[in-house]
XYZ file of C-alpha atoms in Angstrom:
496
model
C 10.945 0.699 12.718
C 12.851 -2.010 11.295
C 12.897 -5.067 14.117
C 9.269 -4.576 14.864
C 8.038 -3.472 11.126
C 9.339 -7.163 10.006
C 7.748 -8.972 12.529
C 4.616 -8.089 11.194
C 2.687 -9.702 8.834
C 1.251 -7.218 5.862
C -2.320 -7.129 6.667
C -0.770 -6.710 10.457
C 1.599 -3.923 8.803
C -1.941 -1.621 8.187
C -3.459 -2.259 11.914
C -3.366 1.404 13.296
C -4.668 -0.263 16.930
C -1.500 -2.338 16.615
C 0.704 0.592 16.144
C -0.891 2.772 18.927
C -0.119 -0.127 21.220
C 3.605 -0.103 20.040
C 5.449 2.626 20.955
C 8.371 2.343 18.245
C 6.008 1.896 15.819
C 3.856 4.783 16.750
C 7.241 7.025 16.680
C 7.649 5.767 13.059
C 4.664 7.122 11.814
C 4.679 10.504 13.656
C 7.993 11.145 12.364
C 7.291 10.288 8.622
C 4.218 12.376 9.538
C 6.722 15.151 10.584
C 8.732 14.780 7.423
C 6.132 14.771 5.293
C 4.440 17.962 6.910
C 7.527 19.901 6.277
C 7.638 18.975 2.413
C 4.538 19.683 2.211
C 4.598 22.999 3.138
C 6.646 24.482 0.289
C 5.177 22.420 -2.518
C 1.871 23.374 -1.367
C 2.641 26.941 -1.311
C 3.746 26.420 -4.369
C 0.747 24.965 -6.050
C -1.405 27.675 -4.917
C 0.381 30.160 -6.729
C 0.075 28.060 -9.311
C -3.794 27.950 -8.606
C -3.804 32.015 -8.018
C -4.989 31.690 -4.578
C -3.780 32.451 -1.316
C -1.002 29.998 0.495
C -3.234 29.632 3.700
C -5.904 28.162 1.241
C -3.203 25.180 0.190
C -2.200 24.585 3.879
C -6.227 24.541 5.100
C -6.819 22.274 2.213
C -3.884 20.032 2.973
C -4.613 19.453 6.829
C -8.382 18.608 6.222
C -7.860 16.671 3.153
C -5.435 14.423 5.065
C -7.377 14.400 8.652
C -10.835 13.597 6.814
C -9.144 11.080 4.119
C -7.370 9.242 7.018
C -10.726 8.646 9.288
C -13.115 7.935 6.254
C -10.685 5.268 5.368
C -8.380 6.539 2.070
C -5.233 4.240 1.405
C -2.937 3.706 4.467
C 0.057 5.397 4.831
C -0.556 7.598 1.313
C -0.559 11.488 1.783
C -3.453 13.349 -0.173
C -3.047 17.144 0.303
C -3.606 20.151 -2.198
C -1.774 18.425 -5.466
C -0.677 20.764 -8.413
C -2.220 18.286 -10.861
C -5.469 19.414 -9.503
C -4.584 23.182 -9.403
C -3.952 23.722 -12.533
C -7.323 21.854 -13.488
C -9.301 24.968 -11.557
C -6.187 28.306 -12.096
C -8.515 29.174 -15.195
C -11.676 29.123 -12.927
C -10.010 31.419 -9.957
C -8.947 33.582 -12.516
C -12.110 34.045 -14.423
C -14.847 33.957 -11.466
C -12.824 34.084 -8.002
C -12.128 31.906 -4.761
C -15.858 31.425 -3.741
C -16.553 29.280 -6.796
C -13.279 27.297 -6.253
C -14.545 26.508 -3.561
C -17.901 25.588 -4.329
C -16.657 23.408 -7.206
C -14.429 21.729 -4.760
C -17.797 20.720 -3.075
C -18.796 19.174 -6.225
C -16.062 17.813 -7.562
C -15.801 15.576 -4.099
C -19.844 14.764 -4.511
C -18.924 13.378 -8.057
C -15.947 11.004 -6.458
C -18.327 10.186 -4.071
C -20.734 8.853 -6.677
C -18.302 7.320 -8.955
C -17.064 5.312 -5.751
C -20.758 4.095 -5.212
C -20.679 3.006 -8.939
C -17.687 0.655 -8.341
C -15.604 3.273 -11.319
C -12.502 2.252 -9.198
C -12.814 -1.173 -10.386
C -12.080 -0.276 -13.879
C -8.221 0.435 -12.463
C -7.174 -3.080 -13.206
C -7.572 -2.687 -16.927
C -4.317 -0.493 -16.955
C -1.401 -2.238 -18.287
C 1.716 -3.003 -16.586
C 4.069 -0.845 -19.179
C 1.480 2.164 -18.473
C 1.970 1.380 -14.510
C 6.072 1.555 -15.296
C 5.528 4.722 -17.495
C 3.531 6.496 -15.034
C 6.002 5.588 -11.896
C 9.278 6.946 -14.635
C 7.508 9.801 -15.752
C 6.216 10.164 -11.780
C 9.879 10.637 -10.771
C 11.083 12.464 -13.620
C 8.572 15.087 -12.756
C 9.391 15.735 -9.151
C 13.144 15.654 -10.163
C 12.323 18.523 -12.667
C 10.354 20.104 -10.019
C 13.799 20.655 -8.090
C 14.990 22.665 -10.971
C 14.062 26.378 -10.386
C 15.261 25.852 -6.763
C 18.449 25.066 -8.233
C 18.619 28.289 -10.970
C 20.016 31.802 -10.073
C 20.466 31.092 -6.641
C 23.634 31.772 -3.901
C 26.153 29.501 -4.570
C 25.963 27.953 -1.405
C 23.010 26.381 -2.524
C 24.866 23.714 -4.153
C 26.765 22.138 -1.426
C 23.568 22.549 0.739
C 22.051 20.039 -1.091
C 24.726 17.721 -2.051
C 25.380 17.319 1.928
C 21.386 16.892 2.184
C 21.540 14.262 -0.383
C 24.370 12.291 1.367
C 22.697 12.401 4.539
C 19.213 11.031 3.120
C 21.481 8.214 1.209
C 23.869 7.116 4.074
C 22.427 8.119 7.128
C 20.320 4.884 7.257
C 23.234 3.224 7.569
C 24.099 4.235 11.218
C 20.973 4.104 12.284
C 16.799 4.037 11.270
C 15.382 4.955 14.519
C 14.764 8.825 12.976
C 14.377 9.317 9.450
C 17.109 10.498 7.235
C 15.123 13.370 5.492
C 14.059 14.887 8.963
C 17.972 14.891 9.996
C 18.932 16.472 6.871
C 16.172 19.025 7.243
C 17.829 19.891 10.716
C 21.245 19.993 9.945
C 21.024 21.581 6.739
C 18.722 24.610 8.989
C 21.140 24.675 11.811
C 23.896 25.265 9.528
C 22.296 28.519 7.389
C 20.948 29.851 10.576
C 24.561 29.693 12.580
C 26.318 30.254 9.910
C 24.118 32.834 8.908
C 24.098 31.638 5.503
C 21.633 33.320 2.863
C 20.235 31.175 1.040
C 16.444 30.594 -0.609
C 14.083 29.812 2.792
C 10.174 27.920 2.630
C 9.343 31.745 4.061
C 10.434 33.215 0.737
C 7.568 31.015 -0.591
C 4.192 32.701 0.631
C 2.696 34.016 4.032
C 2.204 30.845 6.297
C -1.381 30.979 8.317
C -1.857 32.372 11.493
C -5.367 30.600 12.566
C -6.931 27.971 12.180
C -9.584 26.918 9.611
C -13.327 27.977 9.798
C -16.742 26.555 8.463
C -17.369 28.573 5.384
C -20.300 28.307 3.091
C -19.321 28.840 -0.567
C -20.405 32.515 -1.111
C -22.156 31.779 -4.596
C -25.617 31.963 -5.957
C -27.449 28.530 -5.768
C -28.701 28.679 -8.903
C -27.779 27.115 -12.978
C -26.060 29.499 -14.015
C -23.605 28.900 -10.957
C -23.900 24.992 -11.713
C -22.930 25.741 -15.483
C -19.775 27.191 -14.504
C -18.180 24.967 -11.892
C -19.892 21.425 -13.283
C -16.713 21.290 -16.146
C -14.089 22.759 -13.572
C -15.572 19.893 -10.753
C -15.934 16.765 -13.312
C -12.282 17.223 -14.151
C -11.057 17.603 -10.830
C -12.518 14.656 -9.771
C -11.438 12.449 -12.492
C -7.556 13.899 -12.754
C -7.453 13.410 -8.561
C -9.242 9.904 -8.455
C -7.033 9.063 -11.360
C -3.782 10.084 -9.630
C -4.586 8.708 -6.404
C -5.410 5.419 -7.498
C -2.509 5.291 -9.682
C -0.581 6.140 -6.295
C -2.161 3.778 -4.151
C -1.283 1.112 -6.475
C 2.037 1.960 -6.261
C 2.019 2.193 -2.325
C 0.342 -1.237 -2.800
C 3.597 -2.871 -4.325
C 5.797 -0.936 -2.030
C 4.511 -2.186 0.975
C 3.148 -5.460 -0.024
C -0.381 -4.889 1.368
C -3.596 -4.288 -0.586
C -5.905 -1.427 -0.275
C -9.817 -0.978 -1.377
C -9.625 1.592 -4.794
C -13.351 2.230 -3.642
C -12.604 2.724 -0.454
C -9.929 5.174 -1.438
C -12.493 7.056 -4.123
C -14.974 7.410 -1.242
C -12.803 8.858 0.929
C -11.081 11.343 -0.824
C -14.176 12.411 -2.267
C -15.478 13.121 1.409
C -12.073 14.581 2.141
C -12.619 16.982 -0.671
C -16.374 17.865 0.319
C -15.076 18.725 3.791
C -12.423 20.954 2.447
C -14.716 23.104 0.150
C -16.479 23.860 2.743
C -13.165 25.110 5.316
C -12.215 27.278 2.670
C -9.417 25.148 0.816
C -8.505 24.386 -2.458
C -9.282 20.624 -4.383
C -6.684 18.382 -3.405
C -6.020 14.410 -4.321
C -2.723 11.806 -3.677
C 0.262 13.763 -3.483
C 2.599 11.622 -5.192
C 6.312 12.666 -4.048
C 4.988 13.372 -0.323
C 3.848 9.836 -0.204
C 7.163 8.260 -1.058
C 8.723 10.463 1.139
C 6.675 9.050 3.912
C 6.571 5.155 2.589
C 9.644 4.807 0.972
C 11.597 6.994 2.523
C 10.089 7.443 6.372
C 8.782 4.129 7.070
C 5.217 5.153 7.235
C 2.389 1.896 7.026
C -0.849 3.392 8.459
C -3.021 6.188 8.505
C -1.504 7.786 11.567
C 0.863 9.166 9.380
C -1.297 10.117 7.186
C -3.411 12.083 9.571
C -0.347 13.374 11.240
C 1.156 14.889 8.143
C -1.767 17.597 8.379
C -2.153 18.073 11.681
C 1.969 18.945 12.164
C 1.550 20.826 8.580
C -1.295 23.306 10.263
C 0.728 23.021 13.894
C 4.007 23.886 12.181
C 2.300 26.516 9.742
C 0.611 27.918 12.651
C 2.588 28.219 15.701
C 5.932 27.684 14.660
C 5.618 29.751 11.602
C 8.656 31.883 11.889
C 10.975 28.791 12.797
C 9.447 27.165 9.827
C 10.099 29.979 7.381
C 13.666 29.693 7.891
C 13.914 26.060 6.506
C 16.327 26.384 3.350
C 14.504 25.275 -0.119
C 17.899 23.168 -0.399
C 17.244 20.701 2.407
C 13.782 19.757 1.081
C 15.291 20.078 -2.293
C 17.817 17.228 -1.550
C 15.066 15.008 0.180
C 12.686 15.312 -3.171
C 15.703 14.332 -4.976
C 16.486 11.176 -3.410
C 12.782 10.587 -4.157
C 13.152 10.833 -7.519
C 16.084 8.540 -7.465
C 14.239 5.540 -5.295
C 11.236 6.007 -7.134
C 12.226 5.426 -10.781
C 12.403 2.064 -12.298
C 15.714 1.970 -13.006
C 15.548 -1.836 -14.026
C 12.883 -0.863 -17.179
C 15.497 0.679 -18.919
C 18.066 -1.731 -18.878
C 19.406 -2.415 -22.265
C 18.732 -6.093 -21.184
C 15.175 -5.118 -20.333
C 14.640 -3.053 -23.520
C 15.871 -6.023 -25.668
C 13.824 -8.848 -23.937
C 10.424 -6.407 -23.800
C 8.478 -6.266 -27.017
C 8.602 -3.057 -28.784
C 4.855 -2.008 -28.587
C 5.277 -2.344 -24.705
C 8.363 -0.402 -24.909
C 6.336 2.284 -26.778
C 3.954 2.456 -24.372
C 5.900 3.310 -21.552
C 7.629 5.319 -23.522
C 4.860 7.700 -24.765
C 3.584 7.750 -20.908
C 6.718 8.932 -19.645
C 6.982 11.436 -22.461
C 3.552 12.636 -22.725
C 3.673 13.060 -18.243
C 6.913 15.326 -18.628
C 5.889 17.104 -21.532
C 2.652 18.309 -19.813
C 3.413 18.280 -16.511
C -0.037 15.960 -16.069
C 0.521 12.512 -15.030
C -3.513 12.135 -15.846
C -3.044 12.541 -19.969
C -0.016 10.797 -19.667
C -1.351 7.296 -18.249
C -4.236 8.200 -20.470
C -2.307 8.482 -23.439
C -0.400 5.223 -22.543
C -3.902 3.493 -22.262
C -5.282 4.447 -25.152
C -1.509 3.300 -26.999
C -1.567 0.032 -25.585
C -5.381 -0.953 -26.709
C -4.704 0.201 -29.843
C -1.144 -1.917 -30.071
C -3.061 -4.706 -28.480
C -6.417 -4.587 -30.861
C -3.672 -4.047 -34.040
C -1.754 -7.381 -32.353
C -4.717 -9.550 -32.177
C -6.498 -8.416 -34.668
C -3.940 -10.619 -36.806
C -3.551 -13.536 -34.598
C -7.159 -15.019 -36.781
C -6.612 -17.767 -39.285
C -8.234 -18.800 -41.501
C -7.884 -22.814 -43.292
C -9.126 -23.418 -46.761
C -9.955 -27.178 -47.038
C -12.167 -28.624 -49.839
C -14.116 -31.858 -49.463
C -16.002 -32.757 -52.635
C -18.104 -30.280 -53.886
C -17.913 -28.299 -50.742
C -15.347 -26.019 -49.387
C -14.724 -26.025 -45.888
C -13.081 -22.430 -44.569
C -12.054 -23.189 -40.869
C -11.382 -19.969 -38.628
C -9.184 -19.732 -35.767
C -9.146 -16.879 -33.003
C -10.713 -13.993 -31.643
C -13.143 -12.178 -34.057
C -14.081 -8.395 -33.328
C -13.946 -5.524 -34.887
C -10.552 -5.625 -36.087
C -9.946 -8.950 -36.778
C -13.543 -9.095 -38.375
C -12.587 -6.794 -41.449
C -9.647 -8.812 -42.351
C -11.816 -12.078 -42.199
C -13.948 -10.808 -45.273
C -10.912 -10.858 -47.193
C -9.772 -14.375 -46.339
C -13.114 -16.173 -49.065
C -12.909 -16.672 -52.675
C -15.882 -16.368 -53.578
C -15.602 -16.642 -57.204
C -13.923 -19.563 -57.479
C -15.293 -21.584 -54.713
C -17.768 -24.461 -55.566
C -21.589 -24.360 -55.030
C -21.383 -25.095 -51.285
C -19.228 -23.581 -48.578
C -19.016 -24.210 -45.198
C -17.310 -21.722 -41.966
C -16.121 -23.755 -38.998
C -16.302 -21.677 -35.927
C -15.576 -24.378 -33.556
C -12.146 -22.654 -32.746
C -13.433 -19.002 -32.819
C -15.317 -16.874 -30.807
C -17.814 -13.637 -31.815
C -16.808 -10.707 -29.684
C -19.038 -8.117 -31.265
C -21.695 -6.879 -33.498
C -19.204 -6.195 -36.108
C -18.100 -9.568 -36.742
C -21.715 -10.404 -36.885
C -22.093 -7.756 -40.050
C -19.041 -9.420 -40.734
C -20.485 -12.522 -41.510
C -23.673 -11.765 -43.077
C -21.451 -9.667 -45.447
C -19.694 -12.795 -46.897
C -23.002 -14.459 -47.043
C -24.025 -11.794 -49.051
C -21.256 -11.895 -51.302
C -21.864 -15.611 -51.733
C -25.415 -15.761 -52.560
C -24.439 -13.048 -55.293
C -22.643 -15.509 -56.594
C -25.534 -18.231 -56.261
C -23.729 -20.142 -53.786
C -24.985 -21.725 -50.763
C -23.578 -20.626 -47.155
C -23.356 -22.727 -43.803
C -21.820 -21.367 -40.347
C -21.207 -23.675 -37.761
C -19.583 -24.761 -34.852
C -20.092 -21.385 -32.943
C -20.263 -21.882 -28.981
C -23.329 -20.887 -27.048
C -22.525 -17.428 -26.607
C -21.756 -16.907 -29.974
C -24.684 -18.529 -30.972
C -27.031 -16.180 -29.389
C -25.519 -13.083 -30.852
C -25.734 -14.474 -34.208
C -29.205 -15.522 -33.561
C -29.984 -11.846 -32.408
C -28.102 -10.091 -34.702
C -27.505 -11.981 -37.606
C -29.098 -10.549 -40.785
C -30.777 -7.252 -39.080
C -27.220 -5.130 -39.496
C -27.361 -4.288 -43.283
């Protein structure tokens, strides 16, 4: 991995042609593949619990999400599988009308991501803020840490060292050597050592009942009618905005880790096929799975969609044929691995006391509240949302008090010049800035160094020439720039 992976360039670093013709790069990404596959058999089981389905309807779902996602073109190297953000989005559903209209609002839900990639919604990603990006990546690794916890309560004691030893040989094994990755070695050791030693301890098997066959073609065993459409339409439009959400947010991040850019409507397309596909093999919704992917990045080396594609196909192999070896996998070797995850993965520089002091507070409350708000629900999707919605309202409050306004008077006419960025926040404090009683006859508003955003500065306006013509005084704006011009000329005087 590491002599050839640096002679690369980035864009090079994403060639899958160029890693099929290199056969130590090709061993990189079937081995992060491998690693991958076997934490994502656990956490998948896992989230269809949480979902109240069967475990073979995670694992389905996770090797077609990941085989489709990586041939229609999703973000390279990033693992989208059955995600628990997503399950617990459609648990009510299951529960209330049954599998057969998961599935069908699977269907939906990846026709909707389809349609919002074809309306360029992706685009819109850049408008997050950099503090919501850090929240989201803290809150990101605060969440799979916590994850870890219930592996870690009431268990054999044994547990314990089991996954201190995994955690040293993830940390240190790099050291002597990159050629296999660290997680798949302590996967192996720590399994070699339960089953010689014949140590009882918490196994993947203990999780759920792994498949024995392979998936089918299945048509969504529902009436194709409203009534059905009523149903699954709420379930399906918030799958597909909580996944697209999450994965872009995670392809971002992949983006920075790798230092190679990635099409957000490429990615939306694609997982919305991916998701299409799997509603109709029988799985569950699925989007970016956010731990698996730094496992296979950050951890594993992975670059290209070989891994990606690999990490279902050896999930469904492993699930499949090797099913009883698998079961015997101890919780505490993939417990270590999603550890040192957590570890890499926070920010540990944004919370510096040095950082905290430079950064200004509002920014620091931003992260802050996404962090808090992603733990506290267990949703990373209201937490970047909440952090959003913070930071425009910081930044509108912010701006909105960056407008002057200069009081001049020249003869017998007042001259009020306005400085900055007039919408509606700023707008409402401008009304206050005129005396109107006590000005003379004539007054005069320089806009030369200001610029009308919106219709409510234009009500604004006509509001203080309103208030000056009670007064029987005379009112003249000018100075605005073209643009401003014409939504005064449009607007001005019809908003009362």
């Amino acid at each position: 991995m590491s002599a050839a992976i640096a002679e690369l360039t980035p864009l090079q670093r994403q060639s899958v042609l160029r890693t099929l013709k290199s056969p130590r790069l090709l061993k990189t990404e079937l081995l992060a593949g491998l690693v991958v596959s076997l934490a994502l058999i656990p956490e998948v089981i896992a989230f269809t619990v949480i979902a109240g389905v069967d475990p073979r309807v995670g694992i389905f779902a996770s090797f077609t999400m990941s085989v489709v996602i990586a041939i229609t073109g999703g973000r390279p190297a990033m693992i989208s599988a059955a995600a628990g953000a997503v399950a617990l989005v459609v648990a009510p559903l299951v529960r209330a009308h049954g599998v057969e209209y998961l599935f069908a609002t699977v269907v939906l839900a990846g026709v909707i991501q389809v349609s919002l990639a074809l309306l360029g919604v992706a685009k819109l990603l850049r408008f997050i803020p950099r503090q919501v990006m850090i929240g989201f990546v803290n809150g990101l690794a605060i969440s799979i840490f916590w994850a870890q916890m219930p592996e870690l309560r009431n268990v054999p004691w044994m547990v314990y060292p089991l996954v201190i030893l995994g955690v040293a040989i993830v940390c240190f094994f790099p050291k002597i050597t990159k050629a296999v990755p660290a997680p798949l070695i302590a996967i192996v050791v720590l399994t070699a050592i339960t089953i010689f030693a014949k140590v009882a301890v918490p196994t993947v098997g203990e999780k759920g009942e792994l498949p024995d066959s392979l998936p089918l073609f299945h048509l969504p065993g529902v009436p194709l009618d409203l009534q059905t459409l009523k149903i699954i339409a709420p379930y399906a439009i918030a799958v597909a905005f909580v996944g697209l959400l999450e994965s872009l947010l995670t392809a971002k991040l992949v983006d920075d880790i790798t230092d190679t850019p990635s099409s957000k409507t490429r990615e939306s397309w694609a997982q919305g096929t991916a998701n299409i596909v799997t509603g109709f093999f029988g799985g569950i919704c699925g989007c970016a799975m956010i731990g698996q992917t730094m496992v296979g990045v950050k951890v594993s080396g992975g670059r290209t969609r070989i891994s990606t594609a690999f990490a279902g196909i050896f999930m469904l192999l492993l699930a499949v044929l090797l099913g009883d070896i698998v079961a015997q996998i101890p919780m505490a070797a993939l417990v270590a691995v999603m550890i040192v995850v957590s570890a890499t993965t926070f920010d540990w520089h944004s919370i510096r006391p040095s950082t905290l002091k430079m950064m200004p507070k509002s920014e620091t409350f931003v992260m802050a509240i996404t962090v808090l708000l992603t733990v506290i629900t267990s949703n990373l999707a209201i937490g970047v949302g909440a952090g959003i919605l913070s930071a425009m309202v910081l930044f509108a409050n912010r701006v909105a008090h960056l407008v002057t306004v200069e009081r001049t008077p020249e003869g017998e006419t007042m001259i009020y010049k306005v400085n900055g960025e007039l919408f509606f926040a700023s707008s409402n404090d401008l009304y206050t800035q005129f005396d109107y009683a006590q000005d003379p006859e004539r007054v005069v508003i320089d806009m030369s160094d200001s610029h009308l955003w919106d219709a409510s500065t234009v009500a604004a306006l006509d509001s203080i020439r309103i208030k000056y013509e009670k007064y029987g005084k005379s009112v003249e704006i000018r100075g605005l720039n073209e643009a401003s011009q014409k939504m005064q000329d449009r607007l001005g005087g019809k908003l009362s």
